[in-house]
JSON list of C-alpha atoms in Angstrom, two decimals:
[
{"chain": "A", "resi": 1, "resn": "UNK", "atom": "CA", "xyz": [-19.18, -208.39, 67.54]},
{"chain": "A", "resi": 2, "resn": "UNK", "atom": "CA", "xyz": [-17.97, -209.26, 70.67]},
{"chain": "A", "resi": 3, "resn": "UNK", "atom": "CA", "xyz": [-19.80, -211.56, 72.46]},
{"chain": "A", "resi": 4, "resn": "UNK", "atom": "CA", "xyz": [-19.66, -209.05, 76.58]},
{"chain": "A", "resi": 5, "resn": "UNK", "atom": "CA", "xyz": [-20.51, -206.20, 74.10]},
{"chain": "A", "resi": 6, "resn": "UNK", "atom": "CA", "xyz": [-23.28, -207.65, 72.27]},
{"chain": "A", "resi": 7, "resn": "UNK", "atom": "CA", "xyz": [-24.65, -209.25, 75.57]},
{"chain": "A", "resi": 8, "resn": "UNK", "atom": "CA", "xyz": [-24.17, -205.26, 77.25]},
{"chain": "A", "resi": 9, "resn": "UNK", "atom": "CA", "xyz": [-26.31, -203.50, 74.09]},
{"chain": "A", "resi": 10, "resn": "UNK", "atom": "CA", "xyz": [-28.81, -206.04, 74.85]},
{"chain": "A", "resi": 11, "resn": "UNK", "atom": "CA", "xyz": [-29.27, -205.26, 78.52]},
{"chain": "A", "resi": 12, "resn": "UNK", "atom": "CA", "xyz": [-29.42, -201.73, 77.65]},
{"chain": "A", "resi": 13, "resn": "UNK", "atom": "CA", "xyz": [-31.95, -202.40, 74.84]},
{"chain": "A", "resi": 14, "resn": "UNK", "atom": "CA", "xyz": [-34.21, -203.92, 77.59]},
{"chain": "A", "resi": 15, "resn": "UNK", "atom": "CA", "xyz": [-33.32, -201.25, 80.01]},
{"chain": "A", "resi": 16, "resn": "UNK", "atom": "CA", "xyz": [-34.65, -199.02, 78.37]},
{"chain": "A", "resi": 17, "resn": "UNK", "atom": "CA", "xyz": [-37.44, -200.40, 77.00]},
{"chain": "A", "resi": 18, "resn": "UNK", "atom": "CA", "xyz": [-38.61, -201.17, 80.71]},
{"chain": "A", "resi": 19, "resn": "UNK", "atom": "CA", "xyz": [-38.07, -197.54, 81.75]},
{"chain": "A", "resi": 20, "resn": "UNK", "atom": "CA", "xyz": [-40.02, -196.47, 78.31]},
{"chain": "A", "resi": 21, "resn": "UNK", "atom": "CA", "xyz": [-42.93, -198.40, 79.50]},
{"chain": "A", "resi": 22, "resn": "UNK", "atom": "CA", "xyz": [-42.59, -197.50, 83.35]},
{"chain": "A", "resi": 23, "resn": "UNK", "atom": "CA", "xyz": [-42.73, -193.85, 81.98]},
{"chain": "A", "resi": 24, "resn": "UNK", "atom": "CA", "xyz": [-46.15, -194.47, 79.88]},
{"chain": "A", "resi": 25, "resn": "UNK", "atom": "CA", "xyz": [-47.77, -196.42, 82.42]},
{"chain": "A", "resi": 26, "resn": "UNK", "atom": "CA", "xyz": [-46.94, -193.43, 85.14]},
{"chain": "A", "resi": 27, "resn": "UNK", "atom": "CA", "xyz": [-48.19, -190.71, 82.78]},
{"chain": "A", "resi": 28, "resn": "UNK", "atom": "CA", "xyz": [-51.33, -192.67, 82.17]},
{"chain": "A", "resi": 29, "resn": "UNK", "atom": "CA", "xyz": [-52.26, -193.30, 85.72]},
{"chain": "A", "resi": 30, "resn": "UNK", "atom": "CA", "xyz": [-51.51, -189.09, 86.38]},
{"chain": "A", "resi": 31, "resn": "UNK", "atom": "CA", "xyz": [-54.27, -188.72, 83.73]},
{"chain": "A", "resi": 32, "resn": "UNK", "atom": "CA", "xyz": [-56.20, -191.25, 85.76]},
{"chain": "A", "resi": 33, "resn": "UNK", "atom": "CA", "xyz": [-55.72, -189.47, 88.75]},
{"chain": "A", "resi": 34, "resn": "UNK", "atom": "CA", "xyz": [-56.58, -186.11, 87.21]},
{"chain": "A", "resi": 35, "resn": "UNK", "atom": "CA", "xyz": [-59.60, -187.06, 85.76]},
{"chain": "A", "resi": 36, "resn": "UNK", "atom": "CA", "xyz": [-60.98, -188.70, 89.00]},
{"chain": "A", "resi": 37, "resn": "UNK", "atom": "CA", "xyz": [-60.04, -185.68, 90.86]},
{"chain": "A", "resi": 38, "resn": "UNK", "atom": "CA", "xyz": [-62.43, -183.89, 88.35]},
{"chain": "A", "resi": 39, "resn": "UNK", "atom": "CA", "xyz": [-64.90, -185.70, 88.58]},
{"chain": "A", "resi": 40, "resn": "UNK", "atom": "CA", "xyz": [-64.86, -185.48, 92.23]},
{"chain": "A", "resi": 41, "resn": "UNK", "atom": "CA", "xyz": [-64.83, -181.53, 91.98]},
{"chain": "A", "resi": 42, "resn": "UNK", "atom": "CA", "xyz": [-67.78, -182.01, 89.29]},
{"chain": "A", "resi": 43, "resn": "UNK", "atom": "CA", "xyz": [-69.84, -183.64, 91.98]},
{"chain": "A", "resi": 44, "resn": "UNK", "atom": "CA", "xyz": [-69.45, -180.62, 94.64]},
{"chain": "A", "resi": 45, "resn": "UNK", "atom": "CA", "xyz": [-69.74, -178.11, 91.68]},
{"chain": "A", "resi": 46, "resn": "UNK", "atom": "CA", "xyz": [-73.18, -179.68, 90.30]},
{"chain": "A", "resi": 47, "resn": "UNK", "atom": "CA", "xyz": [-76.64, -178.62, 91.20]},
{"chain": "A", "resi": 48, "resn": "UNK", "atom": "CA", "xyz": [-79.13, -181.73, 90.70]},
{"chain": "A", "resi": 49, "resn": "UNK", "atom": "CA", "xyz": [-82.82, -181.57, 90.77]},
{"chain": "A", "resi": 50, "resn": "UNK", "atom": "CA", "xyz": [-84.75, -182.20, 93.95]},
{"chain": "A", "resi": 51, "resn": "UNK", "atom": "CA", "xyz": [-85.13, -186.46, 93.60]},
{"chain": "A", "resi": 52, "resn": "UNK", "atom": "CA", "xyz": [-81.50, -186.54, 93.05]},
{"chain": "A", "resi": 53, "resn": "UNK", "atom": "CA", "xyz": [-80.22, -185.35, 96.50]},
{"chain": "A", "resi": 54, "resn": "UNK", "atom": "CA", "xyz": [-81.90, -188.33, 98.38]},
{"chain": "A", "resi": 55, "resn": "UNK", "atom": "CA", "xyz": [-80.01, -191.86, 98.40]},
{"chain": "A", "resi": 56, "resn": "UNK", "atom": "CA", "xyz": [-76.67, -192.46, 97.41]},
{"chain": "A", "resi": 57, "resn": "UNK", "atom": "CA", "xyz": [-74.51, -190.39, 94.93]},
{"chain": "A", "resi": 58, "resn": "UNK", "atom": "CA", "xyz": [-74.09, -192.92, 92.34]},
{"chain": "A", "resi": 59, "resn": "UNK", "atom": "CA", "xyz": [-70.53, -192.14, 90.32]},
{"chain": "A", "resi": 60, "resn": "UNK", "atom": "CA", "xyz": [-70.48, -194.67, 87.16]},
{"chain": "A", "resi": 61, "resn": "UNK", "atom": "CA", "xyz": [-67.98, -195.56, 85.30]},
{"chain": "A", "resi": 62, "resn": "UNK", "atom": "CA", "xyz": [-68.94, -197.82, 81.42]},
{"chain": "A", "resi": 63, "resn": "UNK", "atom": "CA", "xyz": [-66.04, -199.18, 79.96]},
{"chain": "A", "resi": 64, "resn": "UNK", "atom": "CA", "xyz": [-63.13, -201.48, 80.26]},
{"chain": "A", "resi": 65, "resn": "UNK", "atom": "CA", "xyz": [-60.36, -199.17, 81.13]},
{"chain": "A", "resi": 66, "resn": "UNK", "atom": "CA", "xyz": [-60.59, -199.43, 84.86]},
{"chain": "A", "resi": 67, "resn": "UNK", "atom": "CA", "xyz": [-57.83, -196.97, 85.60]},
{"chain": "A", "resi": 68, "resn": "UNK", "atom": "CA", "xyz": [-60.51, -193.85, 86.44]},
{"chain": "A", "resi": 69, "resn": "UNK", "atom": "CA", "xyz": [-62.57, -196.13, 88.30]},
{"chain": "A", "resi": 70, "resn": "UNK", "atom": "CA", "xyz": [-59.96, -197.73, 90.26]},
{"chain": "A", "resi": 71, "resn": "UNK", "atom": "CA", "xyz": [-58.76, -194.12, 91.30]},
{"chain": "A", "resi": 72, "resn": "UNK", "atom": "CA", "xyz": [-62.26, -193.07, 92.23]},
{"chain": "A", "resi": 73, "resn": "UNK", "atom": "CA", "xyz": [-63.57, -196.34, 94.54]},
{"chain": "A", "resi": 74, "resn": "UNK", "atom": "CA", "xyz": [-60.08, -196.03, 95.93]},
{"chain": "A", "resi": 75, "resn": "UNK", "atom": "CA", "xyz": [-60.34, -192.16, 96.73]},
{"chain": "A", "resi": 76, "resn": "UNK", "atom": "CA", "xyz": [-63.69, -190.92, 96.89]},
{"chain": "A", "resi": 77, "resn": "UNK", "atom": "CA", "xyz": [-65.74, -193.76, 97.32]},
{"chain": "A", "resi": 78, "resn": "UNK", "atom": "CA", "xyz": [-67.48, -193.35, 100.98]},
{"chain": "A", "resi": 79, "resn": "UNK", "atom": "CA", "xyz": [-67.07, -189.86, 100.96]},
{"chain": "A", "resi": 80, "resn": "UNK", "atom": "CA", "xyz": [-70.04, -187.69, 100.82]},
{"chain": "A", "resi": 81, "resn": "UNK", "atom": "CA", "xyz": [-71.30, -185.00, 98.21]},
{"chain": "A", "resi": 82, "resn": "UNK", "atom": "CA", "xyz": [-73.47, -183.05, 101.29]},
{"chain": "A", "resi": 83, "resn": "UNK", "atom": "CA", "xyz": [-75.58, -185.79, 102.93]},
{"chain": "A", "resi": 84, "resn": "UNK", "atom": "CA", "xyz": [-74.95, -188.29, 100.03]},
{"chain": "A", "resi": 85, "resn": "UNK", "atom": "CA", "xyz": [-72.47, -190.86, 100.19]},
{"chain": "A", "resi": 86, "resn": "UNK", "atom": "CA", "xyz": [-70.83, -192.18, 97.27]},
{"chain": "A", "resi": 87, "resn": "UNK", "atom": "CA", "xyz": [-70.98, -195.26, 95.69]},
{"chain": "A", "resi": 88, "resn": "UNK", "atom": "CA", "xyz": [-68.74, -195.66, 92.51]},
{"chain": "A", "resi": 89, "resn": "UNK", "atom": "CA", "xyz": [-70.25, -198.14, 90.12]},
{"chain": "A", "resi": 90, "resn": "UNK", "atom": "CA", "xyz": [-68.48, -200.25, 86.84]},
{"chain": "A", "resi": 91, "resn": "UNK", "atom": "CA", "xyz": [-71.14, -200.39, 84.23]},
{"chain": "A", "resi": 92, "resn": "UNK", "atom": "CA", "xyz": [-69.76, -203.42, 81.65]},
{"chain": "A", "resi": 93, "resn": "UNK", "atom": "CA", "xyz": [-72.85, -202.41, 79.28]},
{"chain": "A", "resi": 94, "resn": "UNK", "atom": "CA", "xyz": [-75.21, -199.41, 79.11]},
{"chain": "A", "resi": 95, "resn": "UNK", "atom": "CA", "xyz": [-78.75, -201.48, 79.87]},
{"chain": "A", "resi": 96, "resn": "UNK", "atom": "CA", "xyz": [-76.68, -202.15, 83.44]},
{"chain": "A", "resi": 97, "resn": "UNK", "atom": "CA", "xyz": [-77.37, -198.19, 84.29]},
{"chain": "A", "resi": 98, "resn": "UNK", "atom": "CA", "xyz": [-80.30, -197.61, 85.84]},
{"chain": "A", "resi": 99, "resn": "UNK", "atom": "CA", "xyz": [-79.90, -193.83, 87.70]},
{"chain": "A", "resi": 100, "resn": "UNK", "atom": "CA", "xyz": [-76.21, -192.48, 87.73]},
{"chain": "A", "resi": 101, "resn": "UNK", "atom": "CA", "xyz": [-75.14, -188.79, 88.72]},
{"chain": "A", "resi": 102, "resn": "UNK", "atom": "CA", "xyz": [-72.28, -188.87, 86.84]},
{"chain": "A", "resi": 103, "resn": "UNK", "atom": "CA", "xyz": [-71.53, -191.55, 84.25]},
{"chain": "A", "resi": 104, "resn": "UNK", "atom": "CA", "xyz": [-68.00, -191.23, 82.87]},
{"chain": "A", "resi": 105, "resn": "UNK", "atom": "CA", "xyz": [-67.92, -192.49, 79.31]},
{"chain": "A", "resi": 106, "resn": "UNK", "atom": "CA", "xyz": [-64.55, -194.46, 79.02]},
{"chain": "A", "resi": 107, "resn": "UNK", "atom": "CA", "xyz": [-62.82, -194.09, 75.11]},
{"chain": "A", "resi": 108, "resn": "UNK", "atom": "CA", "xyz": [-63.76, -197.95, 74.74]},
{"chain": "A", "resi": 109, "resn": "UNK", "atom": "CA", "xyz": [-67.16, -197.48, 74.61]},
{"chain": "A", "resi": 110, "resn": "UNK", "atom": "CA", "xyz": [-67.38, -193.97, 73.55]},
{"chain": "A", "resi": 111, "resn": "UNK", "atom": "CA", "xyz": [-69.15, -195.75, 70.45]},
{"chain": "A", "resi": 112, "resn": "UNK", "atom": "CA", "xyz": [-72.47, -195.80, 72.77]},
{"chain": "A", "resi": 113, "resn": "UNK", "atom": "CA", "xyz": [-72.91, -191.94, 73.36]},
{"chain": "A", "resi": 114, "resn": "UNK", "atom": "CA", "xyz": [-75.82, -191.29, 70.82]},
{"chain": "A", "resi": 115, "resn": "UNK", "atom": "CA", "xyz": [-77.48, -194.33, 72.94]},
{"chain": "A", "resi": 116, "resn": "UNK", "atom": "CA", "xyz": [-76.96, -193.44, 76.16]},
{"chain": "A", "resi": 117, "resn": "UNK", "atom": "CA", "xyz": [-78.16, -190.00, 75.74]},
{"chain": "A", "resi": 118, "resn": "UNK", "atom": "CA", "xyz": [-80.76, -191.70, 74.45]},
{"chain": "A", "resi": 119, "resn": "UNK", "atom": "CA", "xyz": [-81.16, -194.00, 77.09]},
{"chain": "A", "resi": 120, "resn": "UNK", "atom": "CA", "xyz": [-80.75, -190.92, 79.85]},
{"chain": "A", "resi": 121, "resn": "UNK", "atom": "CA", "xyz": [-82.49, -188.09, 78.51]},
{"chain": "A", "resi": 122, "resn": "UNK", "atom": "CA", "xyz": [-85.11, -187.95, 80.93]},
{"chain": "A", "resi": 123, "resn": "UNK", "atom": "CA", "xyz": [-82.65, -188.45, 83.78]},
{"chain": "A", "resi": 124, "resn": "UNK", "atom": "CA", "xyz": [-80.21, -185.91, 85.29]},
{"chain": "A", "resi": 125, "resn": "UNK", "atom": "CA", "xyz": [-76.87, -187.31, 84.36]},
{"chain": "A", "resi": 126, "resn": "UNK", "atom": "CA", "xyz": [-73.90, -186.13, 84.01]},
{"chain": "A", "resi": 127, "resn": "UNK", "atom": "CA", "xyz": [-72.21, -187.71, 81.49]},
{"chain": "A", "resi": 128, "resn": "UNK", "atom": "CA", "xyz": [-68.81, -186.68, 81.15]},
{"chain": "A", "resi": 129, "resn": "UNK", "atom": "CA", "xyz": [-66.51, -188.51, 77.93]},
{"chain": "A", "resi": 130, "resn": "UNK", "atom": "CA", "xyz": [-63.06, -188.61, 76.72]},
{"chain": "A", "resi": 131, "resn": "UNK", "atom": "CA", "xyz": [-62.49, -187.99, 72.99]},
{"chain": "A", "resi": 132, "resn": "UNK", "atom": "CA", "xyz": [-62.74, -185.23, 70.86]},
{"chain": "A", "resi": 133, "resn": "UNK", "atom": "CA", "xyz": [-65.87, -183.39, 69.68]},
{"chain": "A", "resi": 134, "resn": "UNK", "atom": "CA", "xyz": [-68.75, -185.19, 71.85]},
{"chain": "A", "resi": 135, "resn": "UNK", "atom": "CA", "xyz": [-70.32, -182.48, 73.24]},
{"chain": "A", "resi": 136, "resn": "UNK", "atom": "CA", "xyz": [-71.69, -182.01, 70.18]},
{"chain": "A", "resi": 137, "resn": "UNK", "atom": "CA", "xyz": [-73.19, -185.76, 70.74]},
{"chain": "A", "resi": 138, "resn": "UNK", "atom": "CA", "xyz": [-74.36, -185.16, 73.69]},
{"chain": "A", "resi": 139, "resn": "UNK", "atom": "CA", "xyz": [-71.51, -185.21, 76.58]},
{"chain": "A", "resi": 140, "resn": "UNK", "atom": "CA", "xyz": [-71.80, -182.58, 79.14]},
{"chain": "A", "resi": 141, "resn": "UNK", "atom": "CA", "xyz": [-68.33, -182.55, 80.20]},
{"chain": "A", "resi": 142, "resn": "UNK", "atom": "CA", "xyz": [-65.62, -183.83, 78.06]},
{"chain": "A", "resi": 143, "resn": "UNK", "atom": "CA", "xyz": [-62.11, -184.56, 79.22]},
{"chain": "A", "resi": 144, "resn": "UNK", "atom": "CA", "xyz": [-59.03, -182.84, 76.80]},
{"chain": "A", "resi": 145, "resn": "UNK", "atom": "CA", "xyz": [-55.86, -182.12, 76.72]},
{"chain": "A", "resi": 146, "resn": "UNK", "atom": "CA", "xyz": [-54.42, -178.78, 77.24]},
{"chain": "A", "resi": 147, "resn": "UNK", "atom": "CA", "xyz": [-51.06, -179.27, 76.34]},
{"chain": "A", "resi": 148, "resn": "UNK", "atom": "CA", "xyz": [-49.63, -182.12, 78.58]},
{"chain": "A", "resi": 149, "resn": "UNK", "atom": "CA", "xyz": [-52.38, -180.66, 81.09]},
{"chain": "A", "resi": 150, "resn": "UNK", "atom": "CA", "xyz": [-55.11, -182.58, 82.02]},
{"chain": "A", "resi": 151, "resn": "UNK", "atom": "CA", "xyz": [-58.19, -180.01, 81.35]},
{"chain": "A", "resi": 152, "resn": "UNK", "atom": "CA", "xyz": [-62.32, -180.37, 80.31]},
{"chain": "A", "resi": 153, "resn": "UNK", "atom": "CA", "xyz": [-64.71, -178.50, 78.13]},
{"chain": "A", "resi": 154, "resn": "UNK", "atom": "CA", "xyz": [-68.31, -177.96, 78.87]},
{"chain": "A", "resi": 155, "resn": "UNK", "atom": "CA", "xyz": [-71.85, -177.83, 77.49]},
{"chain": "A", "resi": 156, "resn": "UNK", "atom": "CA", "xyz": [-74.25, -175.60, 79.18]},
{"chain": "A", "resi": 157, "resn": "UNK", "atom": "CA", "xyz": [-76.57, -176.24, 76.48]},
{"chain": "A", "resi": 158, "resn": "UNK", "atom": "CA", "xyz": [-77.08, -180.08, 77.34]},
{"chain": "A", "resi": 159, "resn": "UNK", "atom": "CA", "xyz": [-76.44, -179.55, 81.02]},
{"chain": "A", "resi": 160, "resn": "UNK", "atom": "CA", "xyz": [-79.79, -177.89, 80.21]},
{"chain": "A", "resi": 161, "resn": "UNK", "atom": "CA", "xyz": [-81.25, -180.74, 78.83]},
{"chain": "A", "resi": 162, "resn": "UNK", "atom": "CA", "xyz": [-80.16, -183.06, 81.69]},
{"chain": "A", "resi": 163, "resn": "UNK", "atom": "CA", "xyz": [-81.75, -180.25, 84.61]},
{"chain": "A", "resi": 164, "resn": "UNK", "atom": "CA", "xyz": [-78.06, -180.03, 85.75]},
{"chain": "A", "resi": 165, "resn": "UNK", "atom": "CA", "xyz": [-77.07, -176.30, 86.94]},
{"chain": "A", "resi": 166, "resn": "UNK", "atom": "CA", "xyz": [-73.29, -175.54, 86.65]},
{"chain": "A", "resi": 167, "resn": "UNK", "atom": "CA", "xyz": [-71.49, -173.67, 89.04]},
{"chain": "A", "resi": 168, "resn": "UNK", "atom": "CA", "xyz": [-69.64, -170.44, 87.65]},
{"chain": "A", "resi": 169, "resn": "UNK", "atom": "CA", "xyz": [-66.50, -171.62, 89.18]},
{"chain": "A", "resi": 170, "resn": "UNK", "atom": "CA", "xyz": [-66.68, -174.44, 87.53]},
{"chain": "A", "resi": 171, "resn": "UNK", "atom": "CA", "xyz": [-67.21, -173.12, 84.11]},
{"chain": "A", "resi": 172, "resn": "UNK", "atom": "CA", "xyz": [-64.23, -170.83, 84.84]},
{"chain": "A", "resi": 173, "resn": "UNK", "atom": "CA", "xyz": [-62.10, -173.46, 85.22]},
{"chain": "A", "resi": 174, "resn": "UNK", "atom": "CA", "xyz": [-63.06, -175.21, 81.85]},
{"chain": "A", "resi": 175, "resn": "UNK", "atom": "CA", "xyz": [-60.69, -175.03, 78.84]},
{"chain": "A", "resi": 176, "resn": "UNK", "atom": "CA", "xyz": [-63.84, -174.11, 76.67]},
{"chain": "A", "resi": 177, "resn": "UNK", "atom": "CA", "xyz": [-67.51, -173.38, 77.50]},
{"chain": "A", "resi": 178, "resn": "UNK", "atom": "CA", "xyz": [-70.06, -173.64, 74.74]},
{"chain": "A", "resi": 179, "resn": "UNK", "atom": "CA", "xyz": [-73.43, -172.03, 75.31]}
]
């Protein structure tokens, strides 16, 4: 093969391979986005109990991936859910969280759910998770896709258990509401 046109392929090979990656990295930080958009929305859509609309709104975030909570300090942290500002908190491990509003469950420690409802049944958190059937372990709010569209799916039956009251708007913007 000639040498140009073996040394042109090449290029292209990496080319491409750059733009693949560009493109991946882009669609994940949309879902990024997305999600802490929601999450924002969940926190204005939300009714806590009494004790939880003093201090701070605490937003967590447990798990590596630092994409959602690098979207959320950047956007909403500061900003206020009525008289509440909020703080948005990294949790490396679940004994770290203490009282949380919301605590989004990242994929790499989705392992930890049956604990951490555990751990916050007698609190009012929101937990909100990203994988495939954990309502059912406990999740409130979990994140899916619809599509290529970023949507959630909800559980009134353990926003129940957390003393969390759901907004009908909310609910009729879920993908899927289970009673």
């Amino acid at each position: 093969m000639n040498k140009k046109l073996y040394i042109g392929l090449l290029a292209l090979v990496l080319m491409s391979a750059t733009d693949r990656a560009t493109m991946q990295s882009q669609v994940k930080d949309t879902r990024s986005v997305a999600k802490a958009m929601f999450i924002y929305s969940f926190a204005t859509l939300i009714d806590w109990p009494e004790d939880y609309r003093k201090g701070s709104f605490i937003i967590g975030v447990l798990g590596t991936s630092t994409d959602v909570y690098d979207e959320l300090s950047a956007k909403y942290s500061g900003k206020a859910i009525g008289s509440q500002e909020i703080i948005v908190k990294k949790f490396a491990t679940r004994t770290e969280i203490d009282k949380a509003h919301i605590l989004f469950l990242a994929s790499d420690k989705s392992d930890q759910i049956t604990a951490l409802t555990t751990q916050l049944k007698a609190k009012s958190t929101l937990i909100v998770t990203e994988k495939e059937g954990y309502l059912s372990k406990g999740a409130v709010i979990n994140f899916v896709l619809d599509g290529s569209k970023q949507s959630f799916e909800i559980s009134k039956s353990n926003a129940k258990k957390y003393n969390l009251v759901i907004a009908s708007k909310l609910t009729g913007l879920a993908l899927k509401v289970t009673e």
